[in-house]
Amino acid sequence: MMERLSALYDKTCTCRHCHHSFTTKRVRGGSQAIIQRDADFCTYYKEQSLNPILYTVNVCPACGFAFTDQFTQQLLPPVKRLVQEQISSKWTPKEFGYVRSISEAVVCYKLAIYAAELTGEAHSVKAGLSLRLAWLFRFQNDKQQEKRFLHMAVHEYEQSYVFSDYDKGDKEMSEVRILYLIGELMRRVERYDEAVNYFSKALELGRQSIETGILSMARDQWSLAREEYKQKNQEKIG
C-alpha cells in the first residue's frame, strides 16, 4: 500500500466545462517495472494497480465532465449547453480523484468516451479512449467487452487515418505506426483480410521509415494474420 501511495501524486486540473479546480491522481514516471507488452501496445506492469492508464481520464467531481489532456481546451457555447443538458444536469457529485480500481477506471473511460462524442473530439482521441478501455477489460479477462471496444477503437483509428488527425490523440503516432495499429486491431477482431492489407501498407510505407521496431512487428503480425485467415477459411470449408 505504501509503495502505491509513493508512486502516485496529485495533479491539479481545471474542468474544461465548468472551470472547477480539482485534484486527480497520476503515476510517477519510472515508478514501476514493465513486465509485458502486447502487439497492440497494451502494457502490463509488475504492479498493475499502478498502470498509468488507470489515471489517464480526469473526472470533474462538480459537473461530471470527463476528459483527458488531449481534449479541446475550450468548449464553444453550443457545446457547453449540450454538456450541461446531457451530463451535468444528470450528475450526482462523485469523487474519482483518489486511488482507482480497474472497475472505477472503466467508469471513467465510459464517461470520457460519451463526453468525447458530445464535444466532437478528434477521431484519434476517441480511438485512444476506446482502445485503453478495451485493455482494461483485457486485464479483467472480459473478452466480450474487450472485443466490443476494440471494434470501436479500430473504427475510430480508420477515421483518424482518413482525416489525418492521428497526431492529436498521441504525439508519437506516425503514419507507419497507425497503419500497423489498425492492422493489429483488425486482426484481433478477426477481420484478417483487412489486417493483412493494413500491415502491407505499413511495410510499403516503411521503406522510407526509420521505425524499424514497428516494421519488424508488422512483418510478424502480417504472417500471423495470414495464417489465421487461412485457418478461418479452412474451418468454414470443413
mmCIF file of C-alpha atoms in Angstrom:
data_model
loop_
_atom_site.group_PDB
_atom_site.id
_atom_site.type_symbol
_atom_site.label_atom_id
_atom_site.label_comp_id
_atom_site.label_asym_id
_atom_site.label_seq_id
_atom_site.Cartn_x
_atom_site.Cartn_y
_atom_site.Cartn_z
ATOM 1 C CA MET A 1 0.000 0.000 0.000
ATOM 2 C CA MET A 2 2.846 2.380 0.864
ATOM 3 C CA GLU A 3 4.532 1.610 -2.488
ATOM 4 C CA ARG A 4 1.310 2.551 -4.290
ATOM 5 C CA LEU A 5 0.891 5.817 -2.399
ATOM 6 C CA SER A 6 4.509 6.855 -3.003
ATOM 7 C CA ALA A 7 4.182 6.139 -6.735
ATOM 8 C CA LEU A 8 1.065 8.313 -7.042
ATOM 9 C CA TYR A 9 0.918 12.091 -6.892
ATOM 10 C CA ASP A 10 -1.844 14.704 -7.071
ATOM 11 C CA LYS A 11 -2.289 16.751 -10.213
ATOM 12 C CA THR A 12 -4.464 19.864 -10.193
ATOM 13 C CA CYS A 13 -6.923 20.095 -13.090
ATOM 14 C CA THR A 14 -9.367 22.720 -14.253
ATOM 15 C CA CYS A 15 -12.598 21.391 -15.720
ATOM 16 C CA ARG A 16 -12.940 22.220 -19.413
ATOM 17 C CA HIS A 17 -16.691 22.662 -18.918
ATOM 18 C CA CYS A 18 -17.446 24.324 -15.560
ATOM 19 C CA HIS A 19 -13.879 25.539 -14.742
ATOM 20 C CA HIS A 20 -13.988 23.920 -11.306
ATOM 21 C CA SER A 21 -10.495 23.209 -9.938
ATOM 22 C CA PHE A 22 -9.893 19.706 -8.569
ATOM 23 C CA THR A 23 -7.101 17.201 -7.983
ATOM 24 C CA THR A 24 -6.689 13.771 -9.516
ATOM 25 C CA LYS A 25 -4.050 11.065 -9.197
ATOM 26 C CA ARG A 26 -1.203 10.396 -11.630
ATOM 27 C CA VAL A 27 1.521 7.738 -11.619
ATOM 28 C CA ARG A 28 5.119 8.909 -11.353
ATOM 29 C CA GLY A 29 7.125 8.041 -14.469
ATOM 30 C CA GLY A 30 9.528 5.139 -13.966
ATOM 31 C CA SER A 31 7.994 4.159 -10.619
ATOM 32 C CA GLN A 32 7.051 0.633 -11.769
ATOM 33 C CA ALA A 33 8.575 -2.083 -13.929
ATOM 34 C CA ILE A 34 7.073 -3.201 -17.249
ATOM 35 C CA ILE A 35 6.753 -6.984 -17.476
ATOM 36 C CA GLN A 36 4.951 -7.416 -20.810
ATOM 37 C CA ARG A 37 3.635 -5.507 -23.824
ATOM 38 C CA ASP A 38 1.065 -6.918 -26.244
ATOM 39 C CA ALA A 39 1.254 -6.389 -30.009
ATOM 40 C CA ASP A 40 -1.372 -3.602 -29.779
ATOM 41 C CA PHE A 41 0.839 -1.780 -27.213
ATOM 42 C CA CYS A 42 -1.203 -2.846 -24.165
ATOM 43 C CA THR A 43 1.343 -2.691 -21.332
ATOM 44 C CA TYR A 44 1.451 -4.782 -18.163
ATOM 45 C CA TYR A 45 3.316 -3.623 -15.071
ATOM 46 C CA LYS A 46 4.720 -5.550 -12.130
ATOM 47 C CA GLU A 47 2.161 -3.712 -10.003
ATOM 48 C CA GLN A 48 -0.944 -3.469 -12.190
ATOM 49 C CA SER A 49 -2.652 -1.150 -9.719
ATOM 50 C CA LEU A 50 -0.015 1.395 -10.796
ATOM 51 C CA ASN A 51 -0.710 1.082 -14.510
ATOM 52 C CA PRO A 52 -0.806 4.725 -15.706
ATOM 53 C CA ILE A 53 -3.859 4.167 -17.915
ATOM 54 C CA LEU A 54 -5.981 3.822 -14.760
ATOM 55 C CA TYR A 55 -5.443 7.546 -14.219
ATOM 56 C CA THR A 56 -5.491 8.951 -17.769
ATOM 57 C CA VAL A 57 -9.058 10.290 -17.508
ATOM 58 C CA ASN A 58 -9.903 13.326 -15.364
ATOM 59 C CA VAL A 59 -13.460 13.437 -13.988
ATOM 60 C CA CYS A 60 -14.757 16.719 -12.635
ATOM 61 C CA PRO A 61 -16.482 15.930 -9.327
ATOM 62 C CA ALA A 62 -18.640 19.054 -9.600
ATOM 63 C CA CYS A 63 -20.226 18.628 -13.051
ATOM 64 C CA GLY A 64 -19.303 15.113 -14.221
ATOM 65 C CA PHE A 65 -17.429 16.179 -17.350
ATOM 66 C CA ALA A 66 -14.699 13.603 -18.065
ATOM 67 C CA PHE A 67 -11.726 14.493 -20.235
ATOM 68 C CA THR A 68 -8.071 13.768 -20.934
ATOM 69 C CA ASP A 69 -5.162 16.094 -21.646
ATOM 70 C CA GLN A 70 -5.862 15.594 -25.385
ATOM 71 C CA PHE A 71 -9.378 17.081 -25.254
ATOM 72 C CA THR A 72 -10.077 20.523 -26.721
ATOM 73 C CA GLN A 73 -9.012 23.187 -24.242
ATOM 74 C CA GLN A 74 -12.084 25.407 -24.568
ATOM 75 C CA LEU A 75 -15.654 24.361 -25.291
ATOM 76 C CA LEU A 76 -17.772 26.575 -27.522
ATOM 77 C CA PRO A 77 -21.070 27.873 -26.053
ATOM 78 C CA PRO A 78 -23.314 25.452 -28.028
ATOM 79 C CA VAL A 79 -21.147 22.522 -26.898
ATOM 80 C CA LYS A 80 -21.200 23.726 -23.279
ATOM 81 C CA ARG A 81 -25.003 23.826 -23.404
ATOM 82 C CA LEU A 82 -25.046 20.267 -24.731
ATOM 83 C CA VAL A 83 -22.717 19.069 -21.960
ATOM 84 C CA GLN A 84 -24.871 20.831 -19.382
ATOM 85 C CA GLU A 85 -28.044 19.182 -20.700
ATOM 86 C CA GLN A 86 -26.678 15.684 -21.297
ATOM 87 C CA ILE A 87 -24.117 15.308 -18.492
ATOM 88 C CA SER A 88 -24.086 17.938 -15.747
ATOM 89 C CA SER A 89 -27.846 18.192 -15.194
ATOM 90 C CA LYS A 90 -27.925 14.439 -14.534
ATOM 91 C CA TRP A 91 -24.739 14.249 -12.468
ATOM 92 C CA THR A 92 -24.643 13.231 -8.815
ATOM 93 C CA PRO A 93 -21.380 14.570 -7.354
ATOM 94 C CA LYS A 94 -18.827 11.784 -7.142
ATOM 95 C CA GLU A 95 -15.091 11.761 -6.494
ATOM 96 C CA PHE A 96 -12.677 9.863 -8.766
ATOM 97 C CA GLY A 97 -9.577 11.724 -7.609
ATOM 98 C CA TYR A 98 -8.345 9.015 -5.260
ATOM 99 C CA VAL A 99 -6.753 5.589 -5.821
ATOM 100 C CA ARG A 100 -8.694 3.820 -8.600
ATOM 101 C CA SER A 101 -9.565 0.186 -9.124
ATOM 102 C CA ILE A 102 -9.844 -1.165 -12.667
ATOM 103 C CA SER A 103 -13.642 -1.098 -12.326
ATOM 104 C CA GLU A 104 -13.572 2.579 -11.336
ATOM 105 C CA ALA A 105 -11.236 3.341 -14.248
ATOM 106 C CA VAL A 106 -13.733 1.612 -16.586
ATOM 107 C CA VAL A 107 -16.437 4.037 -15.399
ATOM 108 C CA CYS A 108 -14.101 6.998 -16.005
ATOM 109 C CA TYR A 109 -13.343 5.876 -19.566
ATOM 110 C CA LYS A 110 -17.017 5.360 -20.385
ATOM 111 C CA LEU A 111 -17.752 8.885 -19.129
ATOM 112 C CA ALA A 112 -14.900 10.257 -21.245
ATOM 113 C CA ILE A 113 -15.997 8.411 -24.395
ATOM 114 C CA TYR A 114 -19.517 9.849 -24.003
ATOM 115 C CA ALA A 115 -18.087 13.330 -23.408
ATOM 116 C CA ALA A 116 -15.794 12.995 -26.438
ATOM 117 C CA GLU A 117 -18.775 12.121 -28.625
ATOM 118 C CA LEU A 118 -20.775 15.106 -27.349
ATOM 119 C CA THR A 119 -17.931 17.580 -27.802
ATOM 120 C CA GLY A 120 -16.809 16.275 -31.195
ATOM 121 C CA GLU A 121 -13.251 15.380 -30.228
ATOM 122 C CA ALA A 122 -10.792 14.158 -32.854
ATOM 123 C CA HIS A 123 -11.178 10.571 -34.043
ATOM 124 C CA SER A 124 -7.728 9.781 -32.645
ATOM 125 C CA VAL A 125 -8.808 10.923 -29.173
ATOM 126 C CA LYS A 126 -11.905 8.719 -29.251
ATOM 127 C CA ALA A 127 -9.848 5.847 -30.649
ATOM 128 C CA GLY A 128 -7.314 6.073 -27.833
ATOM 129 C CA LEU A 129 -10.046 6.067 -25.197
ATOM 130 C CA SER A 130 -11.764 3.036 -26.723
ATOM 131 C CA LEU A 131 -8.500 1.118 -27.045
ATOM 132 C CA ARG A 132 -7.473 1.752 -23.454
ATOM 133 C CA LEU A 133 -10.925 0.757 -22.245
ATOM 134 C CA ALA A 134 -10.554 -2.495 -24.210
ATOM 135 C CA TRP A 135 -7.244 -3.057 -22.398
ATOM 136 C CA LEU A 136 -8.934 -2.590 -19.010
ATOM 137 C CA PHE A 137 -11.411 -5.298 -19.937
ATOM 138 C CA ARG A 138 -8.477 -7.465 -21.072
ATOM 139 C CA PHE A 139 -6.979 -7.082 -17.605
ATOM 140 C CA GLN A 140 -10.311 -8.343 -16.232
ATOM 141 C CA ASN A 141 -10.390 -11.202 -18.777
ATOM 142 C CA ASP A 142 -13.742 -9.922 -20.099
ATOM 143 C CA LYS A 143 -13.303 -10.946 -23.730
ATOM 144 C CA GLN A 144 -16.763 -9.859 -24.874
ATOM 145 C CA GLN A 145 -16.393 -6.270 -23.658
ATOM 146 C CA GLU A 146 -12.769 -6.148 -24.778
ATOM 147 C CA LYS A 147 -13.788 -7.071 -28.319
ATOM 148 C CA ARG A 148 -16.664 -4.576 -28.271
ATOM 149 C CA PHE A 149 -14.307 -1.675 -27.578
ATOM 150 C CA LEU A 150 -11.627 -2.979 -29.936
ATOM 151 C CA HIS A 151 -14.257 -2.722 -32.695
ATOM 152 C CA MET A 152 -14.938 0.892 -31.660
ATOM 153 C CA ALA A 153 -11.217 1.664 -31.497
ATOM 154 C CA VAL A 154 -10.400 0.295 -34.945
ATOM 155 C CA HIS A 155 -13.320 2.209 -36.497
ATOM 156 C CA GLU A 156 -12.091 5.475 -34.944
ATOM 157 C CA TYR A 157 -8.466 4.802 -35.911
ATOM 158 C CA GLU A 158 -9.534 4.201 -39.519
ATOM 159 C CA GLN A 159 -11.379 7.520 -39.477
ATOM 160 C CA SER A 160 -8.355 9.141 -37.858
ATOM 161 C CA TYR A 161 -6.169 7.864 -40.681
ATOM 162 C CA VAL A 162 -8.625 9.081 -43.335
ATOM 163 C CA PHE A 163 -8.821 12.564 -41.796
ATOM 164 C CA SER A 164 -5.121 12.645 -40.775
ATOM 165 C CA ASP A 165 -5.816 13.673 -37.177
ATOM 166 C CA TYR A 166 -3.829 10.832 -35.612
ATOM 167 C CA ASP A 167 -1.228 13.074 -34.002
ATOM 168 C CA LYS A 168 -3.894 14.884 -31.936
ATOM 169 C CA GLY A 169 -4.520 11.895 -29.692
ATOM 170 C CA ASP A 170 -0.908 10.721 -29.456
ATOM 171 C CA LYS A 171 2.096 12.848 -30.385
ATOM 172 C CA GLU A 172 4.133 9.691 -31.043
ATOM 173 C CA MET A 173 1.612 8.354 -33.585
ATOM 174 C CA SER A 174 3.198 8.334 -37.040
ATOM 175 C CA GLU A 175 1.629 7.180 -40.297
ATOM 176 C CA VAL A 176 3.504 3.856 -40.181
ATOM 177 C CA ARG A 177 2.505 3.310 -36.569
ATOM 178 C CA ILE A 178 -1.221 3.953 -37.132
ATOM 179 C CA LEU A 179 -1.269 1.659 -40.174
ATOM 180 C CA TYR A 180 0.350 -1.058 -38.088
ATOM 181 C CA LEU A 181 -2.064 -0.488 -35.179
ATOM 182 C CA ILE A 182 -5.147 -0.613 -37.415
ATOM 183 C CA GLY A 183 -3.815 -3.871 -38.850
ATOM 184 C CA GLU A 184 -3.287 -5.367 -35.396
ATOM 185 C CA LEU A 185 -6.727 -4.307 -34.164
ATOM 186 C CA MET A 186 -8.301 -5.709 -37.350
ATOM 187 C CA ARG A 187 -6.524 -8.992 -36.616
ATOM 188 C CA ARG A 188 -7.832 -9.034 -33.050
ATOM 189 C CA VAL A 189 -11.438 -8.542 -34.188
ATOM 190 C CA GLU A 190 -10.915 -11.301 -36.792
ATOM 191 C CA ARG A 191 -11.060 -9.116 -39.900
ATOM 192 C CA TYR A 192 -7.984 -10.880 -41.195
ATOM 193 C CA ASP A 193 -8.048 -9.834 -44.845
ATOM 194 C CA GLU A 194 -8.227 -6.159 -43.829
ATOM 195 C CA ALA A 195 -5.496 -6.753 -41.238
ATOM 196 C CA VAL A 196 -3.166 -8.158 -43.909
ATOM 197 C CA ASN A 197 -3.927 -5.161 -46.121
ATOM 198 C CA TYR A 198 -3.035 -2.621 -43.407
ATOM 199 C CA PHE A 199 0.134 -4.487 -42.411
ATOM 200 C CA SER A 200 1.128 -4.473 -46.088
ATOM 201 C CA LYS A 201 0.548 -0.702 -46.268
ATOM 202 C CA ALA A 202 2.715 -0.208 -43.179
ATOM 203 C CA LEU A 203 5.517 -2.290 -44.676
ATOM 204 C CA GLU A 204 5.304 -0.490 -48.014
ATOM 205 C CA LEU A 205 5.429 2.918 -46.363
ATOM 206 C CA GLY A 206 8.132 1.678 -44.029
ATOM 207 C CA ARG A 207 10.700 1.607 -46.804
ATOM 208 C CA GLN A 208 11.208 5.305 -46.108
ATOM 209 C CA SER A 209 10.796 4.963 -42.326
ATOM 210 C CA ILE A 210 13.349 4.677 -39.544
ATOM 211 C CA GLU A 211 10.821 2.941 -37.253
ATOM 212 C CA THR A 212 12.468 -0.481 -37.546
ATOM 213 C CA GLY A 213 10.783 -1.866 -34.427
ATOM 214 C CA ILE A 214 7.299 -1.224 -35.818
ATOM 215 C CA LEU A 215 8.270 -2.688 -39.195
ATOM 216 C CA SER A 216 9.551 -5.858 -37.556
ATOM 217 C CA MET A 217 6.272 -6.176 -35.626
ATOM 218 C CA ALA A 218 4.295 -5.525 -38.839
ATOM 219 C CA ARG A 219 6.112 -8.367 -40.610
ATOM 220 C CA ASP A 220 5.447 -10.764 -37.717
ATOM 221 C CA GLN A 221 1.776 -9.822 -37.370
ATOM 222 C CA TRP A 222 1.280 -9.879 -41.170
ATOM 223 C CA SER A 223 2.411 -13.527 -41.175
ATOM 224 C CA LEU A 224 0.218 -14.329 -38.168
ATOM 225 C CA ALA A 225 -2.859 -12.683 -39.730
ATOM 226 C CA ARG A 226 -2.322 -14.636 -42.972
ATOM 227 C CA GLU A 227 -2.149 -17.916 -41.038
ATOM 228 C CA GLU A 228 -5.261 -17.054 -39.017
ATOM 229 C CA TYR A 229 -7.093 -16.099 -42.229
ATOM 230 C CA LYS A 230 -6.216 -19.453 -43.833
ATOM 231 C CA GLN A 231 -7.288 -21.326 -40.722
ATOM 232 C CA LYS A 232 -10.618 -19.475 -40.588
ATOM 233 C CA ASN A 233 -11.339 -20.308 -44.237
ATOM 234 C CA GLN A 234 -10.445 -23.966 -43.691
ATOM 235 C CA GLU A 235 -12.852 -24.118 -40.758
ATOM 236 C CA LYS A 236 -15.607 -22.702 -42.958
ATOM 237 C CA ILE A 237 -14.937 -25.346 -45.614
ATOM 238 C CA GLY A 238 -14.719 -28.101 -43.021
#
